[in-house]
Amino acid sequence: MVMATTILVGAQWGDEGKGKIIDVLTEQADVVVRYQGGNNAGHTVEVGDQKYVLHLIPSGILHPGKISVIGNGVVVDPAALLGEIEHLRGRGVSIDGNLYVSETAHLVFPYHKLLDEIREEQKGKRKIGTTKRGIGPAYADKVARTGLRLVDLLATERFSGKLRRKVQENNEIFKAFGAKPLSFAKINDEYVECGRKLRPFITDTVTLLNRAVRDGKNILFEGAQGTLLDIDFGTYPFVTSSNATAGGACVGTGVPPHKVDRVVGVMKAYTTRVGEGPFPTELLDNQGTLLRETGREFGATTGRPRRCGWFDAVATRYAVMVNGIDELAVTKLDVLDGLPKVKVCVAYKVGGKVYETVPNDIDLLQRCTPMYQEFDGWQTSTKLAQDFDQLPKRARVYLQKLAQLSGAKLSIVSVGARREETIFL
Ligand code: GDP
Ligand code: IMO
Ligand code: MG
Protein backbone atom coordinates (compact mmCIF):
# COMPACT_ATOMS: atom_id res chain seq x y z
CA MET A 1 0.00 0.00 0.00
CA VAL A 2 1.52 3.32 -1.04
CA MET A 3 1.06 5.97 1.58
CA ALA A 4 -0.41 9.29 0.63
CA THR A 5 -2.55 11.78 2.50
CA THR A 6 -5.22 9.37 3.66
CA ILE A 7 -8.51 9.59 5.49
CA LEU A 8 -9.34 6.47 7.47
CA VAL A 9 -12.98 6.04 8.42
CA GLY A 10 -15.14 3.44 10.10
CA ALA A 11 -17.58 1.97 7.58
CA GLN A 12 -20.08 0.52 10.08
CA TRP A 13 -21.24 1.53 13.59
CA GLY A 14 -17.82 2.09 15.15
CA ASP A 15 -15.25 -0.28 16.70
CA GLU A 16 -14.29 -1.63 13.30
CA GLY A 17 -10.65 -1.92 14.34
CA LYS A 18 -9.66 1.57 13.22
CA GLY A 19 -7.01 1.84 15.96
CA LYS A 20 -5.24 -1.27 14.76
CA ILE A 21 -5.27 -0.25 11.10
CA ILE A 22 -4.15 3.31 11.95
CA ASP A 23 -1.26 1.84 13.91
CA VAL A 24 -0.23 -0.29 10.94
CA LEU A 25 -0.53 2.60 8.46
CA THR A 26 1.30 5.07 10.71
CA GLU A 27 4.57 3.47 9.67
CA GLN A 28 4.23 5.23 6.32
CA ALA A 29 2.75 8.49 7.69
CA ASP A 30 4.42 11.58 9.13
CA VAL A 31 1.45 13.06 10.93
CA VAL A 32 -1.65 11.36 12.38
CA VAL A 33 -4.61 13.60 13.18
CA ARG A 34 -7.96 13.05 14.90
CA TYR A 35 -10.65 15.26 13.36
CA GLN A 36 -13.90 14.69 15.30
CA GLY A 37 -15.48 13.08 18.32
CA GLY A 38 -13.96 13.08 21.77
CA ASN A 39 -13.20 10.56 24.45
CA ASN A 40 -16.32 8.64 23.48
CA ALA A 41 -13.91 6.83 21.13
CA GLY A 42 -11.91 3.81 22.25
CA HIS A 43 -9.21 2.69 19.83
CA THR A 44 -7.29 -0.44 20.76
CA VAL A 45 -3.76 -1.09 19.60
CA GLU A 46 -1.75 -4.17 20.49
CA VAL A 47 2.01 -3.93 20.18
CA GLY A 48 3.88 -7.06 21.21
CA ASP A 49 2.37 -8.08 24.54
CA GLN A 50 1.29 -4.52 25.32
CA LYS A 51 -2.30 -3.37 24.83
CA TYR A 52 -3.17 0.32 24.61
CA VAL A 53 -6.64 1.87 24.48
CA LEU A 54 -6.62 5.43 23.13
CA HIS A 55 -9.55 7.78 23.55
CA LEU A 56 -8.45 11.27 22.50
CA ILE A 57 -4.84 10.90 21.43
CA PRO A 58 -4.35 9.58 17.89
CA SER A 59 -3.27 5.94 17.72
CA GLY A 60 -0.16 7.12 15.85
CA ILE A 61 1.38 8.21 19.16
CA LEU A 62 2.72 4.69 19.65
CA HIS A 63 5.21 5.25 16.81
CA PRO A 64 8.16 7.29 18.08
CA GLY A 65 9.09 10.18 15.83
CA LYS A 66 5.63 10.67 14.32
CA ILE A 67 3.55 13.76 15.01
CA SER A 68 0.10 13.30 16.57
CA VAL A 69 -2.49 16.05 16.34
CA ILE A 70 -5.89 16.55 17.96
CA GLY A 71 -7.67 18.70 15.39
CA ASN A 72 -10.10 21.59 15.77
CA GLY A 73 -13.11 19.33 15.13
CA VAL A 74 -12.52 17.26 18.26
CA VAL A 75 -14.17 18.08 21.60
CA VAL A 76 -11.62 17.84 24.39
CA ASP A 77 -12.22 16.92 28.01
CA PRO A 78 -8.96 18.34 29.37
CA ALA A 79 -8.84 16.16 32.48
CA ALA A 80 -9.38 13.07 30.34
CA LEU A 81 -6.65 14.22 27.96
CA LEU A 82 -4.20 14.80 30.80
CA GLY A 83 -5.09 11.40 32.23
CA GLU A 84 -4.29 9.81 28.89
CA ILE A 85 -1.04 11.73 28.57
CA GLU A 86 0.05 10.67 32.07
CA HIS A 87 -0.94 7.08 31.44
CA LEU A 88 1.06 6.88 28.21
CA ARG A 89 4.05 8.67 29.72
CA GLY A 90 3.97 6.18 32.58
CA ARG A 91 4.22 3.37 30.05
CA GLY A 92 7.22 4.95 28.37
CA VAL A 93 5.44 6.41 25.32
CA SER A 94 7.07 9.61 24.18
CA ILE A 95 4.55 12.46 24.17
CA ASP A 96 6.45 15.70 24.58
CA GLY A 97 7.23 17.31 21.26
CA ASN A 98 5.10 14.71 19.40
CA LEU A 99 1.61 15.78 20.43
CA TYR A 100 -0.27 18.94 19.47
CA VAL A 101 -3.80 19.99 20.34
CA SER A 102 -5.78 22.54 18.37
CA GLU A 103 -6.40 25.84 20.12
CA THR A 104 -9.78 26.06 18.42
CA ALA A 105 -10.99 22.66 19.59
CA HIS A 106 -13.94 22.98 21.96
CA LEU A 107 -13.85 21.96 25.61
CA VAL A 108 -16.07 19.44 27.33
CA PHE A 109 -17.21 20.53 30.81
CA PRO A 110 -18.80 18.69 33.76
CA TYR A 111 -22.14 20.32 32.89
CA HIS A 112 -21.99 18.64 29.46
CA LYS A 113 -21.56 15.25 31.10
CA LEU A 114 -24.38 15.89 33.55
CA LEU A 115 -26.66 17.10 30.73
CA ASP A 116 -25.78 13.99 28.73
CA GLU A 117 -26.84 11.83 31.70
CA ILE A 118 -30.03 13.76 32.45
CA ARG A 119 -31.15 13.76 28.82
CA GLU A 120 -30.59 10.03 28.55
CA GLU A 121 -32.59 9.45 31.73
CA GLN A 122 -35.39 11.70 30.47
CA LYS A 123 -35.59 9.74 27.23
CA GLY A 124 -36.23 6.52 29.15
CA LYS A 125 -36.84 3.73 26.65
CA ARG A 126 -36.00 6.03 23.76
CA LYS A 127 -32.48 6.65 25.07
CA ILE A 128 -29.52 6.68 22.66
CA GLY A 129 -27.21 4.72 24.91
CA THR A 130 -24.48 7.37 24.80
CA THR A 131 -21.06 6.95 26.39
CA LYS A 132 -22.04 9.75 28.87
CA ARG A 133 -18.87 11.64 28.03
CA GLY A 134 -20.81 14.87 27.38
CA ILE A 135 -20.18 14.73 23.64
CA GLY A 136 -23.65 15.73 22.39
CA PRO A 137 -24.05 18.72 24.75
CA ALA A 138 -20.48 19.93 24.00
CA TYR A 139 -21.12 19.96 20.25
CA ALA A 140 -24.52 21.57 20.89
CA ASP A 141 -22.77 24.47 22.66
CA LYS A 142 -20.27 24.75 19.80
CA VAL A 143 -23.03 25.07 17.22
CA ALA A 144 -25.06 27.39 19.49
CA ARG A 145 -21.93 29.59 19.66
CA THR A 146 -21.78 29.40 23.43
CA GLY A 147 -18.86 26.96 23.71
CA LEU A 148 -15.43 27.54 25.21
CA ARG A 149 -12.29 26.55 23.35
CA LEU A 150 -8.78 25.61 24.35
CA VAL A 151 -7.60 29.07 23.32
CA ASP A 152 -9.98 30.50 25.96
CA LEU A 153 -8.42 28.26 28.57
CA LEU A 154 -5.12 30.06 28.06
CA ALA A 155 -6.67 33.49 28.69
CA THR A 156 -7.61 32.88 32.30
CA GLU A 157 -9.68 35.99 33.01
CA ARG A 158 -11.80 35.75 29.89
CA PHE A 159 -12.19 32.03 30.50
CA SER A 160 -13.46 32.46 34.05
CA GLY A 161 -15.99 35.13 33.04
CA LYS A 162 -17.48 32.93 30.32
CA LEU A 163 -17.40 29.83 32.47
CA ARG A 164 -19.23 31.56 35.31
CA ARG A 165 -22.10 32.42 32.95
CA LYS A 166 -22.20 28.90 31.52
CA VAL A 167 -22.31 27.27 34.95
CA GLN A 168 -25.09 29.64 36.05
CA GLU A 169 -27.12 28.93 32.93
CA ASN A 170 -26.74 25.16 33.32
CA ASN A 171 -27.47 25.19 37.05
CA GLU A 172 -30.92 26.60 36.21
CA ILE A 173 -31.51 23.53 34.07
CA PHE A 174 -30.18 21.17 36.74
CA LYS A 175 -32.46 22.78 39.30
CA ALA A 176 -35.48 22.08 37.10
CA PHE A 177 -34.50 18.40 36.98
CA GLY A 178 -33.81 18.19 40.70
CA ALA A 179 -30.10 17.65 40.15
CA LYS A 180 -27.42 19.19 42.36
CA PRO A 181 -25.94 22.46 41.04
CA LEU A 182 -22.30 22.48 40.01
CA SER A 183 -19.71 24.69 41.65
CA PHE A 184 -18.22 27.34 39.36
CA ALA A 185 -15.18 27.76 41.61
CA LYS A 186 -14.35 24.07 41.61
CA ILE A 187 -14.64 23.70 37.83
CA ASN A 188 -12.74 26.93 37.27
CA ASP A 189 -9.82 25.87 39.47
CA GLU A 190 -9.67 22.45 37.87
CA TYR A 191 -9.76 23.78 34.31
CA VAL A 192 -7.27 26.60 34.89
CA GLU A 193 -4.89 24.00 36.30
CA CYS A 194 -5.49 21.72 33.29
CA GLY A 195 -4.82 24.70 31.02
CA ARG A 196 -1.50 25.28 32.72
CA LYS A 197 -0.48 21.65 32.18
CA LEU A 198 -1.75 21.48 28.61
CA ARG A 199 -0.22 24.79 27.48
CA PRO A 200 2.86 23.21 25.83
CA PHE A 201 0.63 21.09 23.59
CA ILE A 202 -1.87 23.75 22.53
CA THR A 203 -1.15 25.38 19.20
CA ASP A 204 -2.49 26.56 15.84
CA THR A 205 -2.80 23.09 14.31
CA VAL A 206 -4.44 24.41 11.13
CA THR A 207 -1.21 26.16 10.19
CA LEU A 208 0.90 23.26 11.45
CA LEU A 209 -0.99 20.74 9.30
CA ASN A 210 -1.03 22.91 6.19
CA ARG A 211 2.74 23.44 6.51
CA ALA A 212 3.14 19.67 6.72
CA VAL A 213 1.05 19.28 3.56
CA ARG A 214 3.07 21.97 1.80
CA ASP A 215 6.28 20.16 2.76
CA GLY A 216 5.01 16.97 1.16
CA LYS A 217 4.45 15.11 4.43
CA ASN A 218 2.00 12.24 4.58
CA ILE A 219 -1.01 12.95 6.75
CA LEU A 220 -3.19 10.19 8.11
CA PHE A 221 -6.63 11.32 9.31
CA GLU A 222 -7.94 9.08 12.09
CA GLY A 223 -11.72 8.86 12.04
CA ALA A 224 -13.52 7.97 15.24
CA GLN A 225 -16.93 6.27 15.50
CA GLY A 226 -18.33 5.10 12.16
CA THR A 227 -20.35 6.15 9.13
CA LEU A 228 -23.67 4.92 10.53
CA LEU A 229 -23.03 6.96 13.69
CA ASP A 230 -22.38 10.19 11.72
CA ILE A 231 -24.63 13.09 12.70
CA ASP A 232 -25.69 13.65 9.06
CA PHE A 233 -25.38 10.21 7.48
CA GLY A 234 -26.04 7.88 10.40
CA THR A 235 -29.16 6.32 11.82
CA TYR A 236 -30.37 9.60 13.34
CA PRO A 237 -31.12 10.18 16.20
CA PHE A 238 -29.15 7.07 17.26
CA VAL A 239 -25.86 8.66 16.26
CA THR A 240 -23.00 10.62 17.76
CA SER A 241 -22.83 14.40 17.42
CA SER A 242 -20.06 14.85 14.86
CA ASN A 243 -19.18 14.06 11.25
CA ALA A 244 -17.31 10.78 11.47
CA THR A 245 -17.36 10.48 7.67
CA ALA A 246 -14.57 11.59 5.34
CA GLY A 247 -15.97 15.09 4.86
CA GLY A 248 -15.42 15.70 8.56
CA ALA A 249 -11.67 15.33 8.08
CA CYS A 250 -11.41 18.64 6.21
CA VAL A 251 -13.61 20.74 8.48
CA GLY A 252 -12.12 19.08 11.53
CA THR A 253 -8.51 19.93 10.64
CA GLY A 254 -8.44 22.80 8.14
CA VAL A 255 -6.74 20.69 5.46
CA PRO A 256 -8.54 21.41 2.17
CA PRO A 257 -10.32 18.60 0.27
CA HIS A 258 -8.09 18.63 -2.80
CA LYS A 259 -5.06 17.83 -0.64
CA VAL A 260 -6.51 14.44 0.25
CA ASP A 261 -5.34 11.54 -1.89
CA ARG A 262 -7.49 8.64 -0.80
CA VAL A 263 -10.02 7.26 1.65
CA VAL A 264 -9.62 3.93 3.42
CA GLY A 265 -12.71 2.36 4.98
CA VAL A 266 -12.34 -0.07 7.88
CA MET A 267 -14.98 -2.75 8.34
CA LYS A 268 -15.28 -5.88 10.40
CA ALA A 269 -15.98 -9.17 8.65
CA TYR A 270 -19.27 -9.05 10.57
CA THR A 271 -21.12 -6.16 12.28
CA THR A 272 -21.32 -4.76 15.81
CA ARG A 273 -23.04 -1.85 17.45
CA VAL A 274 -22.88 -0.40 20.99
CA GLY A 275 -25.81 1.57 22.34
CA GLU A 276 -29.36 1.72 21.01
CA GLY A 277 -30.73 2.13 17.51
CA PRO A 278 -31.58 0.08 14.44
CA PHE A 279 -29.31 -2.81 13.51
CA PRO A 280 -30.94 -4.95 10.82
CA THR A 281 -28.52 -7.90 10.93
CA GLU A 282 -28.37 -8.15 14.73
CA LEU A 283 -28.29 -11.74 16.01
CA LEU A 284 -30.20 -12.08 19.25
CA ASP A 285 -29.58 -15.82 19.50
CA ASN A 286 -26.60 -18.07 20.34
CA GLN A 287 -24.93 -17.08 17.10
CA GLY A 288 -24.70 -13.47 18.33
CA THR A 289 -23.34 -14.63 21.68
CA LEU A 290 -20.75 -16.73 19.89
CA LEU A 291 -19.57 -13.73 17.83
CA ARG A 292 -19.41 -11.57 20.99
CA GLU A 293 -17.35 -14.15 22.84
CA THR A 294 -15.06 -15.15 19.99
CA GLY A 295 -14.54 -11.53 18.92
CA ARG A 296 -14.30 -10.26 22.55
CA GLU A 297 -16.91 -7.67 21.66
CA PHE A 298 -17.05 -5.48 24.75
CA GLY A 299 -16.81 -1.69 24.54
CA ALA A 300 -13.28 -0.24 24.76
CA THR A 301 -14.65 2.90 26.45
CA THR A 302 -17.63 1.77 28.54
CA GLY A 303 -17.11 -2.00 28.74
CA ARG A 304 -20.68 -2.57 27.53
CA PRO A 305 -21.32 -5.79 25.58
CA ARG A 306 -21.51 -4.98 21.88
CA ARG A 307 -24.51 -6.12 19.87
CA CYS A 308 -23.32 -8.51 17.15
CA GLY A 309 -24.64 -9.59 13.78
CA TRP A 310 -23.76 -10.65 10.24
CA PHE A 311 -21.99 -8.41 7.75
CA ASP A 312 -24.36 -5.81 6.34
CA ALA A 313 -23.40 -4.96 2.77
CA VAL A 314 -26.27 -2.48 2.42
CA ALA A 315 -24.67 -0.42 5.19
CA THR A 316 -21.10 -0.75 3.88
CA ARG A 317 -22.16 0.09 0.29
CA TYR A 318 -23.68 3.26 1.68
CA ALA A 319 -20.45 3.94 3.60
CA VAL A 320 -18.39 3.52 0.43
CA MET A 321 -20.68 6.05 -1.29
CA VAL A 322 -20.78 8.80 1.33
CA ASN A 323 -17.07 8.60 2.17
CA GLY A 324 -15.76 7.95 -1.31
CA ILE A 325 -13.91 4.92 0.02
CA ASP A 326 -11.23 3.75 -2.41
CA GLU A 327 -9.76 0.92 -0.39
CA LEU A 328 -11.11 -1.44 2.22
CA ALA A 329 -9.49 -2.86 5.31
CA VAL A 330 -11.47 -5.87 6.53
CA THR A 331 -10.72 -6.76 10.16
CA LYS A 332 -11.45 -9.68 12.48
CA LEU A 333 -11.68 -12.28 9.74
CA ASP A 334 -10.24 -14.75 12.26
CA VAL A 335 -13.33 -14.41 14.44
CA LEU A 336 -15.31 -16.29 11.78
CA ASP A 337 -12.74 -19.09 11.46
CA GLY A 338 -14.74 -21.75 13.28
CA LEU A 339 -18.13 -21.20 11.69
CA PRO A 340 -19.68 -23.79 9.33
CA LYS A 341 -21.77 -21.10 7.56
CA VAL A 342 -21.34 -17.33 7.22
CA LYS A 343 -24.01 -14.91 6.06
CA VAL A 344 -23.97 -11.52 4.35
CA CYS A 345 -26.95 -9.18 4.14
CA VAL A 346 -27.36 -8.04 0.53
CA ALA A 347 -30.66 -6.15 0.83
CA TYR A 348 -33.38 -5.30 3.34
CA LYS A 349 -37.02 -6.24 3.17
CA VAL A 350 -40.11 -4.71 4.74
CA GLY A 351 -43.42 -6.33 3.89
CA GLY A 352 -43.10 -7.14 0.20
CA LYS A 353 -40.69 -4.30 -0.58
CA VAL A 354 -36.96 -4.75 -1.10
CA TYR A 355 -34.49 -2.00 -0.19
CA GLU A 356 -30.99 -1.92 -1.61
CA THR A 357 -30.10 1.34 0.13
CA VAL A 358 -30.44 2.31 3.79
CA PRO A 359 -33.89 3.86 4.36
CA ASN A 360 -33.70 7.27 6.02
CA ASP A 361 -36.95 6.79 7.91
CA ILE A 362 -35.78 5.39 11.24
CA ASP A 363 -39.04 3.53 11.93
CA LEU A 364 -38.86 1.89 8.53
CA LEU A 365 -35.23 0.93 9.14
CA GLN A 366 -36.23 -0.58 12.50
CA ARG A 367 -38.68 -2.83 10.67
CA CYS A 368 -36.21 -3.95 7.98
CA THR A 369 -35.33 -7.61 7.92
CA PRO A 370 -32.14 -8.72 6.19
CA MET A 371 -32.02 -10.74 2.98
CA TYR A 372 -29.01 -13.00 3.23
CA GLN A 373 -26.58 -14.68 0.94
CA GLU A 374 -25.00 -17.68 2.66
CA PHE A 375 -21.40 -18.86 2.34
CA ASP A 376 -19.65 -22.03 3.42
CA GLY A 377 -17.29 -21.39 6.30
CA TRP A 378 -13.57 -22.18 5.92
CA GLN A 379 -13.23 -23.76 9.38
CA THR A 380 -9.46 -23.30 9.38
CA SER A 381 -7.40 -20.84 11.38
CA THR A 382 -6.44 -17.75 9.38
CA LYS A 383 -4.28 -16.23 12.13
CA LEU A 384 -0.94 -17.21 10.67
CA ALA A 385 -1.62 -16.22 7.07
CA GLN A 386 0.99 -13.72 5.86
CA ASP A 387 -0.46 -13.04 2.46
CA PHE A 388 -3.76 -13.30 0.69
CA ASP A 389 -2.90 -16.54 -1.11
CA GLN A 390 -2.25 -18.25 2.20
CA LEU A 391 -5.86 -17.73 3.27
CA PRO A 392 -8.26 -20.65 2.76
CA LYS A 393 -10.07 -20.49 -0.58
CA ARG A 394 -13.47 -20.03 1.08
CA ALA A 395 -12.20 -17.12 3.15
CA ARG A 396 -10.86 -15.48 -0.02
CA VAL A 397 -14.21 -15.95 -1.74
CA TYR A 398 -15.96 -14.41 1.26
CA LEU A 399 -13.62 -11.40 1.39
CA GLN A 400 -13.87 -10.72 -2.34
CA LYS A 401 -17.64 -10.85 -2.02
CA LEU A 402 -17.59 -8.29 0.81
CA ALA A 403 -15.47 -5.98 -1.34
CA GLN A 404 -17.59 -6.48 -4.43
CA LEU A 405 -20.87 -5.90 -2.61
CA SER A 406 -19.46 -2.85 -0.83
CA GLY A 407 -18.06 -1.45 -4.07
CA ALA A 408 -14.39 -0.80 -3.25
CA LYS A 409 -11.03 -2.49 -3.58
CA LEU A 410 -9.86 -4.88 -0.88
CA SER A 411 -6.52 -3.62 0.37
CA ILE A 412 -5.90 -4.94 3.88
CA VAL A 413 -7.11 -8.03 5.72
CA SER A 414 -6.64 -8.25 9.46
CA VAL A 415 -6.53 -11.71 11.07
CA GLY A 416 -5.65 -10.73 14.63
CA ALA A 417 -5.24 -7.73 16.92
CA ARG A 418 -1.46 -7.55 16.63
CA ARG A 419 0.56 -5.58 14.10
CA GLU A 420 1.98 -8.72 12.51
CA GLU A 421 -1.47 -10.19 11.93
CA THR A 422 -2.08 -8.03 8.89
CA ILE A 423 -2.22 -8.95 5.21
CA PHE A 424 -1.59 -6.32 2.52
CA LEU A 425 -2.96 -7.02 -0.93
P1 GDP B 1 -11.87 0.99 16.92
O1 GDP B 1 -12.70 1.80 17.85
O2 GDP B 1 -12.40 1.01 15.53
O3 GDP B 1 -10.42 1.36 16.98
O4 GDP B 1 -11.97 -0.52 17.41
P2 GDP B 1 -11.88 -1.05 18.94
O5 GDP B 1 -10.48 -0.97 19.38
O6 GDP B 1 -12.91 -0.38 19.77
O7 GDP B 1 -12.38 -2.54 18.76
C1 GDP B 1 -11.71 -3.44 17.93
C2 GDP B 1 -11.23 -4.63 18.78
O8 GDP B 1 -10.84 -5.69 17.94
C3 GDP B 1 -9.99 -4.32 19.61
O9 GDP B 1 -10.06 -5.07 20.80
C4 GDP B 1 -8.84 -4.79 18.74
O10 GDP B 1 -7.69 -5.16 19.49
C5 GDP B 1 -9.46 -6.00 18.09
N1 GDP B 1 -8.98 -6.32 16.73
C6 GDP B 1 -8.64 -5.47 15.73
N2 GDP B 1 -8.38 -6.16 14.59
C7 GDP B 1 -8.56 -7.47 14.91
C8 GDP B 1 -8.48 -8.68 14.14
O11 GDP B 1 -8.20 -8.69 12.95
N3 GDP B 1 -8.77 -9.84 14.80
C9 GDP B 1 -9.11 -9.86 16.12
N4 GDP B 1 -9.37 -11.03 16.66
N5 GDP B 1 -9.19 -8.75 16.86
C10 GDP B 1 -8.94 -7.58 16.25
P1 IMO C 1 -14.93 4.29 18.26
O1 IMO C 1 -14.13 5.47 17.76
C1 IMO C 1 -18.85 2.60 19.00
C2 IMO C 1 -22.04 5.36 20.16
C3 IMO C 1 -22.60 5.24 21.56
C4 IMO C 1 -24.03 5.68 21.32
C5 IMO C 1 -23.86 6.79 20.28
C6 IMO C 1 -23.83 8.19 20.87
O2 IMO C 1 -14.26 3.51 19.31
O3 IMO C 1 -15.43 3.49 17.10
P2 IMO C 1 -22.03 9.55 22.25
O4 IMO C 1 -21.40 9.27 23.58
O5 IMO C 1 -21.05 9.69 21.13
O6 IMO C 1 -23.00 10.70 22.31
O7 IMO C 1 -22.93 8.24 21.96
O8 IMO C 1 -22.62 6.53 19.63
N1 IMO C 1 -20.56 5.54 20.10
C7 IMO C 1 -19.71 4.59 19.71
N2 IMO C 1 -19.93 3.30 19.37
N3 IMO C 1 -17.61 3.11 18.92
C8 IMO C 1 -17.38 4.41 19.22
O9 IMO C 1 -16.19 4.99 19.01
C9 IMO C 1 -18.46 5.20 19.68
N4 IMO C 1 -18.56 6.48 20.09
C10 IMO C 1 -19.86 6.68 20.33
O10 IMO C 1 -22.52 3.91 22.03
O11 IMO C 1 -24.76 4.64 20.71
MG1 MG D 1 -13.74 1.58 19.65
PDB file of C-alpha atoms and ligand atoms in Angstrom, residues 13-16 18 34 40-43 54 116 128-137 223-226 229 238-241 273-276 300-302 304 306, ligand 2:
ATOM      1  CA  TRP A  13     -21.237   1.531  13.586  1.00  0.00           C
ATOM      2  CA  GLY A  14     -17.820   2.086  15.153  1.00  0.00           C
ATOM      3  CA  ASP A  15     -15.255  -0.278  16.698  1.00  0.00           C
ATOM      4  CA  GLU A  16     -14.286  -1.634  13.300  1.00  0.00           C
ATOM      5  CA  LYS A  18      -9.660   1.573  13.218  1.00  0.00           C
ATOM      6  CA  ARG A  34      -7.958  13.054  14.901  1.00  0.00           C
ATOM      7  CA  ASN A  40     -16.317   8.639  23.485  1.00  0.00           C
ATOM      8  CA  ALA A  41     -13.911   6.833  21.135  1.00  0.00           C
ATOM      9  CA  GLY A  42     -11.910   3.815  22.251  1.00  0.00           C
ATOM     10  CA  HIS A  43      -9.213   2.687  19.831  1.00  0.00           C
ATOM     11  CA  LEU A  54      -6.621   5.427  23.129  1.00  0.00           C
ATOM     12  CA  ASP A 116     -25.783  13.990  28.732  1.00  0.00           C
ATOM     13  CA  ILE A 128     -29.525   6.684  22.661  1.00  0.00           C
ATOM     14  CA  GLY A 129     -27.206   4.724  24.911  1.00  0.00           C
ATOM     15  CA  THR A 130     -24.477   7.372  24.797  1.00  0.00           C
ATOM     16  CA  THR A 131     -21.064   6.954  26.389  1.00  0.00           C
ATOM     17  CA  LYS A 132     -22.039   9.747  28.865  1.00  0.00           C
ATOM     18  CA  ARG A 133     -18.871  11.641  28.030  1.00  0.00           C
ATOM     19  CA  GLY A 134     -20.813  14.874  27.376  1.00  0.00           C
ATOM     20  CA  ILE A 135     -20.175  14.725  23.638  1.00  0.00           C
ATOM     21  CA  GLY A 136     -23.652  15.734  22.393  1.00  0.00           C
ATOM     22  CA  PRO A 137     -24.052  18.724  24.750  1.00  0.00           C
ATOM     23  CA  GLY A 223     -11.719   8.859  12.037  1.00  0.00           C
ATOM     24  CA  ALA A 224     -13.524   7.970  15.241  1.00  0.00           C
ATOM     25  CA  GLN A 225     -16.925   6.270  15.502  1.00  0.00           C
ATOM     26  CA  GLY A 226     -18.329   5.103  12.158  1.00  0.00           C
ATOM     27  CA  LEU A 229     -23.033   6.963  13.689  1.00  0.00           C
ATOM     28  CA  PHE A 238     -29.155   7.068  17.258  1.00  0.00           C
ATOM     29  CA  VAL A 239     -25.862   8.655  16.264  1.00  0.00           C
ATOM     30  CA  THR A 240     -23.005  10.615  17.759  1.00  0.00           C
ATOM     31  CA  SER A 241     -22.833  14.397  17.422  1.00  0.00           C
ATOM     32  CA  ARG A 273     -23.038  -1.849  17.451  1.00  0.00           C
ATOM     33  CA  VAL A 274     -22.879  -0.402  20.993  1.00  0.00           C
ATOM     34  CA  GLY A 275     -25.809   1.569  22.337  1.00  0.00           C
ATOM     35  CA  GLU A 276     -29.359   1.719  21.014  1.00  0.00           C
ATOM     36  CA  ALA A 300     -13.283  -0.243  24.756  1.00  0.00           C
ATOM     37  CA  THR A 301     -14.655   2.898  26.454  1.00  0.00           C
ATOM     38  CA  THR A 302     -17.627   1.774  28.543  1.00  0.00           C
ATOM     39  CA  ARG A 304     -20.684  -2.570  27.527  1.00  0.00           C
ATOM     40  CA  ARG A 306     -21.508  -4.984  21.878  1.00  0.00           C
TER      41      ARG A 306
HETATM   42  P1  IMO B   2     -14.931   4.293  18.264  1.00  0.00           P
HETATM   43  O1  IMO B   2     -14.132   5.475  17.759  1.00  0.00           O
HETATM   44  C1  IMO B   2     -18.849   2.597  19.001  1.00  0.00           C
HETATM   45  C2  IMO B   2     -22.036   5.362  20.165  1.00  0.00           C
HETATM   46  C3  IMO B   2     -22.603   5.237  21.556  1.00  0.00           C
HETATM   47  C4  IMO B   2     -24.026   5.683  21.315  1.00  0.00           C
HETATM   48  C5  IMO B   2     -23.860   6.785  20.284  1.00  0.00           C
HETATM   49  C6  IMO B   2     -23.827   8.189  20.865  1.00  0.00           C
HETATM   50  O2  IMO B   2     -14.261   3.510  19.315  1.00  0.00           O
HETATM   51  O3  IMO B   2     -15.434   3.494  17.103  1.00  0.00           O
HETATM   52  P2  IMO B   2     -22.031   9.546  22.246  1.00  0.00           P
HETATM   53  O4  IMO B   2     -21.401   9.275  23.578  1.00  0.00           O
HETATM   54  O5  IMO B   2     -21.051   9.687  21.132  1.00  0.00           O
HETATM   55  O6  IMO B   2     -22.996  10.696  22.307  1.00  0.00           O
HETATM   56  O7  IMO B   2     -22.930   8.242  21.960  1.00  0.00           O
HETATM   57  O8  IMO B   2     -22.624   6.526  19.632  1.00  0.00           O
HETATM   58  N1  IMO B   2     -20.564   5.540  20.103  1.00  0.00           N
HETATM   59  C7  IMO B   2     -19.714   4.587  19.706  1.00  0.00           C
HETATM   60  N2  IMO B   2     -19.928   3.298  19.373  1.00  0.00           N
HETATM   61  N3  IMO B   2     -17.610   3.107  18.919  1.00  0.00           N
HETATM   62  C8  IMO B   2     -17.377   4.406  19.217  1.00  0.00           C
HETATM   63  O9  IMO B   2     -16.187   4.990  19.006  1.00  0.00           O
HETATM   64  C9  IMO B   2     -18.455   5.198  19.681  1.00  0.00           C
HETATM   65  N4  IMO B   2     -18.562   6.481  20.087  1.00  0.00           N
HETATM   66  C10 IMO B   2     -19.860   6.677  20.331  1.00  0.00           C
HETATM   67  O10 IMO B   2     -22.522   3.910  22.034  1.00  0.00           O
HETATM   68  O11 IMO B   2     -24.756   4.643  20.709  1.00  0.00           O
END
